Short mmCIF file of C-alpha atoms and ligand atoms in Angstrom, two decimals:
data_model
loop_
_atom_site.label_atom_id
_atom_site.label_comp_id
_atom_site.label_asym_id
_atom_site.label_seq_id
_atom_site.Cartn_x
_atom_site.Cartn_y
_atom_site.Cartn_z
CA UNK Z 182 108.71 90.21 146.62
CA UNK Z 183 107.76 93.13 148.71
CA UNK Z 184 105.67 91.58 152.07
CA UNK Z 185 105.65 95.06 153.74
CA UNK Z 186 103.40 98.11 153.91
CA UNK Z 187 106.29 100.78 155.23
CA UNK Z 188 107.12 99.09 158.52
CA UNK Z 189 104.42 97.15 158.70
CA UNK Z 190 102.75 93.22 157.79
CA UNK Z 191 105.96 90.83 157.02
CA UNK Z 192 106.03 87.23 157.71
CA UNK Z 193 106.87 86.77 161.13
CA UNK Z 194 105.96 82.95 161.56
CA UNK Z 195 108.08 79.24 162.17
CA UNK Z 196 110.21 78.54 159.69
CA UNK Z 197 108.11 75.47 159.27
CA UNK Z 198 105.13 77.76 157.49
CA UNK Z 199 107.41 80.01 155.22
CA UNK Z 200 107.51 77.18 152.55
CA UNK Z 201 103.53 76.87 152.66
CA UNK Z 202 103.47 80.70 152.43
CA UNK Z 203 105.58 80.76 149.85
CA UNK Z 204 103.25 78.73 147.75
CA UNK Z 205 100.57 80.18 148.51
CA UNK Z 206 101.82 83.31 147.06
CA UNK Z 207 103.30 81.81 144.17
CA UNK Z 208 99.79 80.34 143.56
CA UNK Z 209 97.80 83.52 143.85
CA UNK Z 210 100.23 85.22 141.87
CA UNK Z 211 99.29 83.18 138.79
CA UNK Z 212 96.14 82.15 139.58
CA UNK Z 213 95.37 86.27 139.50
CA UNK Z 214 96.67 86.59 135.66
CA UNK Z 215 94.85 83.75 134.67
CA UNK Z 216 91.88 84.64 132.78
CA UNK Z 217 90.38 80.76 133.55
CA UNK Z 218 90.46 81.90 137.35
CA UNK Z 219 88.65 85.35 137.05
CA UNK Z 220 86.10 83.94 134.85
CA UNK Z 221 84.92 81.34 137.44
CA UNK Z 222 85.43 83.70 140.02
CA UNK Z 223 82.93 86.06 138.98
CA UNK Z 224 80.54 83.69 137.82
CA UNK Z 225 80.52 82.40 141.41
CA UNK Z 226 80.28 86.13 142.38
CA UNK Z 227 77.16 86.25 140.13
CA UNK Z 228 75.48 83.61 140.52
CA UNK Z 229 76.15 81.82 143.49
CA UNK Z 230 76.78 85.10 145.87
CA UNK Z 231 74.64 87.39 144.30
CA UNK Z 232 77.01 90.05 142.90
CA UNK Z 233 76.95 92.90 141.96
CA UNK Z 234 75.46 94.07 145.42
CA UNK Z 235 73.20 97.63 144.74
CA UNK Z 236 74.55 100.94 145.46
CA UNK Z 237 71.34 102.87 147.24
CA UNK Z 238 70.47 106.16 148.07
CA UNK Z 239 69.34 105.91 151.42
CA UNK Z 240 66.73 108.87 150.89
CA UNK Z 241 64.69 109.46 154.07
CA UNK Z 242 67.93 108.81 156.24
CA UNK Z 243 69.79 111.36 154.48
CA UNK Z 244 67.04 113.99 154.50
CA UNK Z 245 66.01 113.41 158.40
CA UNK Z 246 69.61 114.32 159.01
CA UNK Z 247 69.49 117.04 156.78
CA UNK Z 248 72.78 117.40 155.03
CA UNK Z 249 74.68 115.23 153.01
CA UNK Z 250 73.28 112.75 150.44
CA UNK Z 251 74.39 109.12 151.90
CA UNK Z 252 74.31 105.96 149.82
CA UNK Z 253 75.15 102.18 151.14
CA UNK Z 254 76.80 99.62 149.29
CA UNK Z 255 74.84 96.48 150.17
CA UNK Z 256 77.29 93.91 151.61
CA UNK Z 257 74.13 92.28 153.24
CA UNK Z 258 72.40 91.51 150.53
CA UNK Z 259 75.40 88.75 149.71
CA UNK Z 260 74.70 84.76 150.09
CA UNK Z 261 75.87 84.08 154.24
CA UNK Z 262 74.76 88.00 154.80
CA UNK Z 263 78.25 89.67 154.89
CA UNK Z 264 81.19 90.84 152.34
CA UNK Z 265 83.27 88.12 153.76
CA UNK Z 266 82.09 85.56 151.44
CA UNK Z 267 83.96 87.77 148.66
CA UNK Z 268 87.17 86.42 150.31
CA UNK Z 269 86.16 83.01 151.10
CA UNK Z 270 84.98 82.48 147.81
CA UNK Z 271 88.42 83.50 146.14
CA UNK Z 272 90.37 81.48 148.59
CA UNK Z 273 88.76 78.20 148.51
CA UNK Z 274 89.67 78.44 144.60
CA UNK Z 275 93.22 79.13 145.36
CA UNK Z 276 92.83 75.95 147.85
CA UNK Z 277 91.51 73.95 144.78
CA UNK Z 278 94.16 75.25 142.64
CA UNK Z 279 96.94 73.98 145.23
CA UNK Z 280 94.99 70.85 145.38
CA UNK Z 281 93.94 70.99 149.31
CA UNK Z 282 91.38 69.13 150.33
CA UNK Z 283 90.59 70.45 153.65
CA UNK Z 284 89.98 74.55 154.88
CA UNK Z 285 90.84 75.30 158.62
CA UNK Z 286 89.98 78.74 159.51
CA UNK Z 287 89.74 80.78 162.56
CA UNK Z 288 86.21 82.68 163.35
CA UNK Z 289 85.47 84.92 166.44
CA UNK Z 290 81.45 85.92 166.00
CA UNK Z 291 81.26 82.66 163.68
CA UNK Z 292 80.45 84.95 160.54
CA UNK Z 293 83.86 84.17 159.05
CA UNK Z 294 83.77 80.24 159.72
CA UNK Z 295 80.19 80.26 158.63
CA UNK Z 296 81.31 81.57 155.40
CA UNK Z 297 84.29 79.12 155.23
CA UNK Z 298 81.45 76.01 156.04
CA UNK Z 299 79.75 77.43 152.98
CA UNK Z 300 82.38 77.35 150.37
CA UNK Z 301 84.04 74.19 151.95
CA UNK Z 302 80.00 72.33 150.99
CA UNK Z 303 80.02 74.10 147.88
CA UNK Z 304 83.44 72.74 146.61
CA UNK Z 305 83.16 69.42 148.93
CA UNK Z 306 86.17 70.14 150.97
CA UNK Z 307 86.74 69.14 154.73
CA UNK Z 308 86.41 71.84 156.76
CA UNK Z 309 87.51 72.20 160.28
CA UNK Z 310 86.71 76.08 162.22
CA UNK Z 311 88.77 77.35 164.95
CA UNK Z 312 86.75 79.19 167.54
CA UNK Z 313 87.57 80.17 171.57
CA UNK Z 314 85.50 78.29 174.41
CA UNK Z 315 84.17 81.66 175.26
CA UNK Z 316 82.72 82.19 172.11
CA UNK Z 317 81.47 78.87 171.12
CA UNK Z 318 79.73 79.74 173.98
CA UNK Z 319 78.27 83.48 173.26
CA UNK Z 320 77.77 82.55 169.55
CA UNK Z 321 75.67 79.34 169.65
CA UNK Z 322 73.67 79.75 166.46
CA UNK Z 323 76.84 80.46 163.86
CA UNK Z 324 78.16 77.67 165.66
CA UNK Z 325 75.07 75.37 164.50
CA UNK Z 326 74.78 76.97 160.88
CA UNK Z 327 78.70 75.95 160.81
CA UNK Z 328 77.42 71.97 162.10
CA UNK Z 329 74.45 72.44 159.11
CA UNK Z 330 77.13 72.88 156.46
CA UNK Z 331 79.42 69.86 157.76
CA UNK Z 332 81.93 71.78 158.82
CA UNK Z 333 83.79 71.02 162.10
CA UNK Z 334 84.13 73.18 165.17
CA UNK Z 335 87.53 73.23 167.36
CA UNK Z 336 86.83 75.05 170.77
CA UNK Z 337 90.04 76.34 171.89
CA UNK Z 338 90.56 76.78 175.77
CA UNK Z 339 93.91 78.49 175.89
CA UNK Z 340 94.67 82.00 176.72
CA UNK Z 341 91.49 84.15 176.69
CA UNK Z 342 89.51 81.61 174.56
CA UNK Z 343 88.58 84.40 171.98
CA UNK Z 344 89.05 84.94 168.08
CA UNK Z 345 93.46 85.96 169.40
CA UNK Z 346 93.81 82.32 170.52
CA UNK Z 347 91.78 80.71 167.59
CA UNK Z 348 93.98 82.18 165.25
CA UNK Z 349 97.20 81.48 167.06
CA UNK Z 350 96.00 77.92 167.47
CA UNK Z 351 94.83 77.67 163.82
CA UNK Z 352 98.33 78.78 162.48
CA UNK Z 353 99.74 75.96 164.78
CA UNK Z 354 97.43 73.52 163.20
CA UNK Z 355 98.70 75.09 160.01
CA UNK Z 356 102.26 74.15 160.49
CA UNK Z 357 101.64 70.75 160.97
CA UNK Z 358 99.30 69.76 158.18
CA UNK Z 359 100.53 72.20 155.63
CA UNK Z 360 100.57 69.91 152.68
CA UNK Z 361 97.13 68.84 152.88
CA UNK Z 362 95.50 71.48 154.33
CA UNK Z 363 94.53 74.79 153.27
CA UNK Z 364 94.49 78.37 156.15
CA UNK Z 365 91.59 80.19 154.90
CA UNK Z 366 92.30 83.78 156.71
CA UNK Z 367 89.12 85.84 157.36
CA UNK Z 368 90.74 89.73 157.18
CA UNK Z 369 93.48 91.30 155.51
CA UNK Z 370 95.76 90.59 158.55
CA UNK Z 371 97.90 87.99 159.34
CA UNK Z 372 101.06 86.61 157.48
CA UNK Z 373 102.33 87.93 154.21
CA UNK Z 374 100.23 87.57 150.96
CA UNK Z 375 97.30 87.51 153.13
CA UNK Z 376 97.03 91.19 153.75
CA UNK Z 377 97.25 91.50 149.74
CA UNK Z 378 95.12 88.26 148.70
CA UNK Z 379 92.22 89.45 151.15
CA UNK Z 380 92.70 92.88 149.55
CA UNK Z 381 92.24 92.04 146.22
CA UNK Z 382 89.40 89.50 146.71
CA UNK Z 383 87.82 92.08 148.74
CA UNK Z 384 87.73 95.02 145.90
CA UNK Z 385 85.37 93.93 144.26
CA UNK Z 386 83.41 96.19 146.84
CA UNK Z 387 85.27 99.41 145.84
CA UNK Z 388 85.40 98.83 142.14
CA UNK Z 389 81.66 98.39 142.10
CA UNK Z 390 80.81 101.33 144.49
CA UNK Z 391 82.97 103.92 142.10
CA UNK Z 392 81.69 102.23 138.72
CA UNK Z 393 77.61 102.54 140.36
CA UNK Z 394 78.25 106.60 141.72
CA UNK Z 395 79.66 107.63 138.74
CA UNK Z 396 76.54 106.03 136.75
CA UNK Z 397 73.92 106.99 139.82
CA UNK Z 398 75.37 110.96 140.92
CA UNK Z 399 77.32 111.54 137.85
CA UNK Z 400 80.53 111.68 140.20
CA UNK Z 401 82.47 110.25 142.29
CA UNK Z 402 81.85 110.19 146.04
CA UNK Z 403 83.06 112.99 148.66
CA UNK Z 404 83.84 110.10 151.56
CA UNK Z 405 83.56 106.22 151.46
CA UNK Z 406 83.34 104.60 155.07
CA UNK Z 407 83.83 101.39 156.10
CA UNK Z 408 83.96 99.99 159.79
CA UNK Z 409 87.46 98.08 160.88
CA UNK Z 410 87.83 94.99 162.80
CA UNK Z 411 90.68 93.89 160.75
CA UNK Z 412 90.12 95.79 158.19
CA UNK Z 413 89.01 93.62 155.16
CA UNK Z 414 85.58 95.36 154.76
CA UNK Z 415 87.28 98.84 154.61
CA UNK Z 416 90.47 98.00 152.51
CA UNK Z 417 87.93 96.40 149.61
CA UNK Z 418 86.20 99.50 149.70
CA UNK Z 419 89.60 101.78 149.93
CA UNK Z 420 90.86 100.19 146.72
CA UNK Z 421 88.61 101.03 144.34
CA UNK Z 422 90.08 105.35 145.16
CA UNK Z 423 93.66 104.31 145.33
CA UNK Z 424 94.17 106.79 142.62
CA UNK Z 425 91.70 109.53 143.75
CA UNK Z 426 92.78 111.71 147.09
CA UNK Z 427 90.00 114.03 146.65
CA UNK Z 428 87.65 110.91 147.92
CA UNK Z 429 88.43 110.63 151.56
CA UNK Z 430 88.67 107.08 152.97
CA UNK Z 431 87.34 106.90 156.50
CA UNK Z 432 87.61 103.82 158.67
CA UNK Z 433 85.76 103.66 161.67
CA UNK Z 434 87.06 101.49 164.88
CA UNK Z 435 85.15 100.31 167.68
CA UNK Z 436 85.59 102.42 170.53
CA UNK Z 437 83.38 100.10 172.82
CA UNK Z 438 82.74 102.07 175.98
CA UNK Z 439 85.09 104.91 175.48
CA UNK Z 440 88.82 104.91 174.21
CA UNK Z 441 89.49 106.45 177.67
CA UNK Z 442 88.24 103.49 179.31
CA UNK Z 443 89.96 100.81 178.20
CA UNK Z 444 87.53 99.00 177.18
CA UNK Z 445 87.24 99.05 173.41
CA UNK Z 446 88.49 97.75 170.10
CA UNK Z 447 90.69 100.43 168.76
CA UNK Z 448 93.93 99.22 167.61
CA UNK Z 449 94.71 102.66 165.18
CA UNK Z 450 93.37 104.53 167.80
CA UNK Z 451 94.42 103.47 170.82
CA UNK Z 452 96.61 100.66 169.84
CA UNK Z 453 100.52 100.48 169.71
CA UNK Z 454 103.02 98.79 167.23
CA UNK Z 455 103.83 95.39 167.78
CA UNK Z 456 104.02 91.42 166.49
CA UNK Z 457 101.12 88.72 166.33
CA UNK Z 458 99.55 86.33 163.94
CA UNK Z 459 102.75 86.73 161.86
CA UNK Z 460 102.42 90.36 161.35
CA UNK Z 461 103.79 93.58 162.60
CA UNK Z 462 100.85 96.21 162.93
CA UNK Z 463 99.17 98.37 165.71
CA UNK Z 464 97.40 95.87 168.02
CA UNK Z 465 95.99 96.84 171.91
CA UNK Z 466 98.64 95.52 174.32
CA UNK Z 467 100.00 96.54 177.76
CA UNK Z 468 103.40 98.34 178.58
CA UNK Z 469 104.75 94.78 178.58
CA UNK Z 470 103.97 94.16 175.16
CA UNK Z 471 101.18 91.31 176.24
CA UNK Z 472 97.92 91.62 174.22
CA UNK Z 473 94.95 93.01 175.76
CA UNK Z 474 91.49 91.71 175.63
CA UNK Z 475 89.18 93.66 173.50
CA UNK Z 476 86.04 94.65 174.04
CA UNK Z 477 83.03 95.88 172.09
CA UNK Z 478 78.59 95.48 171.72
CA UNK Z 479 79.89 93.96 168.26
CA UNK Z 480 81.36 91.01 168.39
CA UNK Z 481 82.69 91.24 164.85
CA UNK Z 482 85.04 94.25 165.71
CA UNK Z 483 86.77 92.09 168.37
CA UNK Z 484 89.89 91.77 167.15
CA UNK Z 485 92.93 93.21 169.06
CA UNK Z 486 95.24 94.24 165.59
CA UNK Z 487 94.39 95.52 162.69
CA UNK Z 488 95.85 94.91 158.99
CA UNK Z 489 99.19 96.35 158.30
CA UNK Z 490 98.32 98.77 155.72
CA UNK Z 491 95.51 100.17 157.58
CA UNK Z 492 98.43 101.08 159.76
CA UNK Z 493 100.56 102.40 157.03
CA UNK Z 494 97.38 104.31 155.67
CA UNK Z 495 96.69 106.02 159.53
CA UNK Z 496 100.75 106.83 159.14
CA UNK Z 497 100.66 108.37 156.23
CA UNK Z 498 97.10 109.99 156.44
CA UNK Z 499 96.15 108.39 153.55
CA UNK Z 500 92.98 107.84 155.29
CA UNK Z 501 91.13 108.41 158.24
CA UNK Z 502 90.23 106.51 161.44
CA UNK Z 503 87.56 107.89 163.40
CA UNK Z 504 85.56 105.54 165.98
CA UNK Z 505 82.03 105.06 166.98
CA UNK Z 506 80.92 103.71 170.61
CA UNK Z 507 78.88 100.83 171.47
CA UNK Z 508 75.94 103.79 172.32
CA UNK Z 509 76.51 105.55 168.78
CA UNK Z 510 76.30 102.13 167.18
CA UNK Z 511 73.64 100.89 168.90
CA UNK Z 512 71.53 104.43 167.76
CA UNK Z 513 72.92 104.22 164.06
CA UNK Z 514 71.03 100.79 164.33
CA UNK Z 515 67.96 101.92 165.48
CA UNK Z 516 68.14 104.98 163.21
CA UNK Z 517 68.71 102.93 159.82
CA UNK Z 518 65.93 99.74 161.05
CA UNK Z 519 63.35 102.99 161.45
CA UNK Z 520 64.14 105.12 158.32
CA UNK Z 521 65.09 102.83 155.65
CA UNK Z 522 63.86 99.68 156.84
CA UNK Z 523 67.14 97.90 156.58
CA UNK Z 524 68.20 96.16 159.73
CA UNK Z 525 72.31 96.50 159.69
CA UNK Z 526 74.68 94.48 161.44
CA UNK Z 527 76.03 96.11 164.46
CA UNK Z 528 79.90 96.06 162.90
CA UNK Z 529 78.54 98.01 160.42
CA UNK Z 530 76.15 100.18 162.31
CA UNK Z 531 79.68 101.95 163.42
CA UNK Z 532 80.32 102.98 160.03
CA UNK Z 533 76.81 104.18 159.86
CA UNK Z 534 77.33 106.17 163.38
CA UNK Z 535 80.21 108.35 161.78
CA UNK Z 536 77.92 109.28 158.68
CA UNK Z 537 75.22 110.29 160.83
CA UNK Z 538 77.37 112.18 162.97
CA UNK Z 539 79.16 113.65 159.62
CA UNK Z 540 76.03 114.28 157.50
CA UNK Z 541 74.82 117.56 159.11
CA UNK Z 542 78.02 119.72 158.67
CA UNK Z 543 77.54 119.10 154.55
CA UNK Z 544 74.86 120.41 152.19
CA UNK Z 545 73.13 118.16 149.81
CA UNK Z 546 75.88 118.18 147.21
CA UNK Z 547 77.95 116.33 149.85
CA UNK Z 548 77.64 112.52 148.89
CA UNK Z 549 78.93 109.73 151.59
CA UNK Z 550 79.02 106.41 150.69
CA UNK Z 551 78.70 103.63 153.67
CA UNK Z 552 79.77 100.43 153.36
CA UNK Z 553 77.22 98.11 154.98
CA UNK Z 554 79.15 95.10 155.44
CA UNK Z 555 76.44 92.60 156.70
CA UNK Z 556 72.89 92.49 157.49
CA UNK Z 557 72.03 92.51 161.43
CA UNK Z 558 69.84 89.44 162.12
CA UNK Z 559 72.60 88.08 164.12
CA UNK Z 560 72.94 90.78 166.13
CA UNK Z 561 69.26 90.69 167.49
CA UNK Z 562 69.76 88.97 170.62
CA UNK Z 563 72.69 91.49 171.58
CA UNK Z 564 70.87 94.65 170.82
CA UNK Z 565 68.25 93.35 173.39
CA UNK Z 566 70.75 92.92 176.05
CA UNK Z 567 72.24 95.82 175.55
CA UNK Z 568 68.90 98.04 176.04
CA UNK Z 569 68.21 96.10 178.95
CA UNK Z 570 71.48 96.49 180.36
CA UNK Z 571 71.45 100.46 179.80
CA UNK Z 572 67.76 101.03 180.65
CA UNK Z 573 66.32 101.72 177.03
CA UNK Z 574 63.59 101.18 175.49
CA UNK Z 575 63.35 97.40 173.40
C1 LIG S 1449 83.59 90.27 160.26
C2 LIG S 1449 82.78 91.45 159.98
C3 LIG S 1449 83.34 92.75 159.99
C4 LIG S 1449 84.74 93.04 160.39
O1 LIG S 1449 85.74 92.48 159.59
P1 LIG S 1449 86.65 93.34 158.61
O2 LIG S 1449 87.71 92.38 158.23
O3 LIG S 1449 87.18 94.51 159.37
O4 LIG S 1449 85.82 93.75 157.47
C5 LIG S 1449 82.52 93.80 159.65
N1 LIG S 1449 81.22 93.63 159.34
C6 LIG S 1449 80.66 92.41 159.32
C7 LIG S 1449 79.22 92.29 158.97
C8 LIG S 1449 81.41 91.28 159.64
O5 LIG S 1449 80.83 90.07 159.62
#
């Protein structure tokens, strides 16, 4: 079994979970040539998340830019508002499978552990959600839709009290309750076969997008863009043009206030190589080696690592990584809420940023697809204090 993408991803965890990931692999091996599991899946994609999500020509956007045509896949049209529940959805039928009766799963903005809450009511599973003081905190109202669905909340104290030491603290939990309890990872990071599980459950956004602009343009697209945190948005949209270079794959990283700065999200970017959460990949640390606190207006992009082949992709130039700043994604926002009347979330308002910046230099036979991962009600309160913090207009 091959757990690495060139250097990268590998299971670099106690020898007390290798066993647990070993079955978890064996599990999703079968479980993904058994035509009994993708039936259910999809009807559950169907019916219950509200698949497939529309393709959409984002018409007065692309013709107040004046270049390229840009469509968005509609991640926020999905049940919980966001592509993740694509990935909590498969997952919590692999825990059924293995016979768990309990999801633990670590959330930074809460959109990951809301999703978990959701699939842990619908299959009536225990669910317990690792999230950081801090952000317990800063993200009060996941943290009460995640209460609503019966799901318990762990605030973790240690280290920096952010999504790093929720995970770290959920893969100790992990360790010790193994047989009874099931990890439900929210990106395509952490400990081999979660890189590849996420991937897979996470295609269904690519597959889609290349099946709907071959039926809508008659082609397929020039770019697809996707924003990275850590990177499940943008590999599910990757994989469906694995097998055709001529569409470019763009990523687009949170550069915060300015790679230059320091202060940002960047792990391709501005990141180096190096070992956490069971994987190697590039994550933001000092010349020690110790991780480095991330920061960015988009709480969704804060993680300091991203998936490992994201890194082998960046290596290999399979694909591109570009980044957008807090300002750029805060003006992509206000850009798509005014011309299309779709309010994005801010994660995905960086992937928006790039197109708008990339747009222009194209004519109109130039088609861009952007992944909008999630809808932006959540983000309300943070766009405010942002524009009051930087003297703009509400
Ligand atoms: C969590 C989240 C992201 C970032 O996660 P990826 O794993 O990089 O996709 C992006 N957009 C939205 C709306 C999210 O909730």
């Amino acid at each position: 079994m091959n757990m690495h993408y060139g250097i990268y991803g590998g299971q670099y965890v106690p020898e007390t979970l290798t066993g647990a990931l070993r079955e978890l692999a064996q599990t999703y091996l079968e479980a993904k040539d058994d035509p009994a599991f993708r039936a259910e899946l999809d009807d559950l994609l169907k019916h219950y998340v509200g698949r497939e999500s529309p393709l959409y020509y984002a018409k007065r956007l692309s013709e107040h830019l004046g270049g390229s045509r840009i469509y968005l896949k509609r991640e926020d049209l999905n049940h919980t508002g966001a592509h993740k529940i694509n990935n909590t959805m498969g997952q919590a039928l692999l825990a059924r499978r293995m016979g768990k009766k309990r999801l633990i799963a670590e959330t930074g903005a809460g959109m990951h552990g809301v999703a978990t809450a959701t699939v842990a009511a619908l299959f009536g599973m225990e669910c317990e959600i690792f999230m950081g003081s801090v952000d317990v905190a800063r993200q009060a109202p996941n943290v009460d839709r995640m209460h609503a669905l019966g799901a318990k909340v762990r605030s973790i104290t240690e280290g920096g009290a952010t999504l790093k030491d929720a995970m770290n603290a959920a893969l100790r939990e992990w360790a010790s309750c193994s047989d009874y309890t099931f990890y439900l990872i929210g990106t395509a990071a952490g400990p081999y076969p979660y890189p590849m599980l996420v991937k897979d459950f996470q295609s269904v956004i690519g597959k889609e997008t290349r099946r709907q602009c071959l039926e809508m343009c008659g082609r397929l697209p020039d770019e697809v863009v996707a924003c990275v945190g850590g990177g499940s948005n943008a590999i599910g949209m990757f994989a469906g043009f694995e097998d055709t270079p001529q569409v470019r794959r763009v990523g687009v990283e949170a550069g915060g206030m300015g790679i230059a700065t320091g202060q940002h999200a960047a792990s391709i970017n501005g990141g180096k190589v190096g070992i956490l959460h069971g994987m190697k990949a590039y994550f933001l640390q000092d010349a020690n080696g110790q991780m480095l606190d991330t920061y960015s207006v988009s709480a969704g992009l804060d993680y300091p690592g991203v998936g490992p082949e994201h890194c082998l992709l960046a290596d290999e130039k399979l694909a591109t990584y570009e980044v957008a700043n807090d300002d750029e994604a805060v003006a992509a926002f206000d850009t798509l809420c005014r011309f299309e009347g779709i309010i994005p979330a801010l994660e995905s308002s960086h992937a928006l940023a790039y197109a708008i910046r990339e747009a222009p230099k194209h004519d109109r036979d130039h088609i861009i697809v952007v992944n909008l991962s999630g809808r932006g009600d959540k983000d309300m309160d943070n766009i405010k204090q942002y524009k009051e913090k930087h003297g703009q207009a509400l």
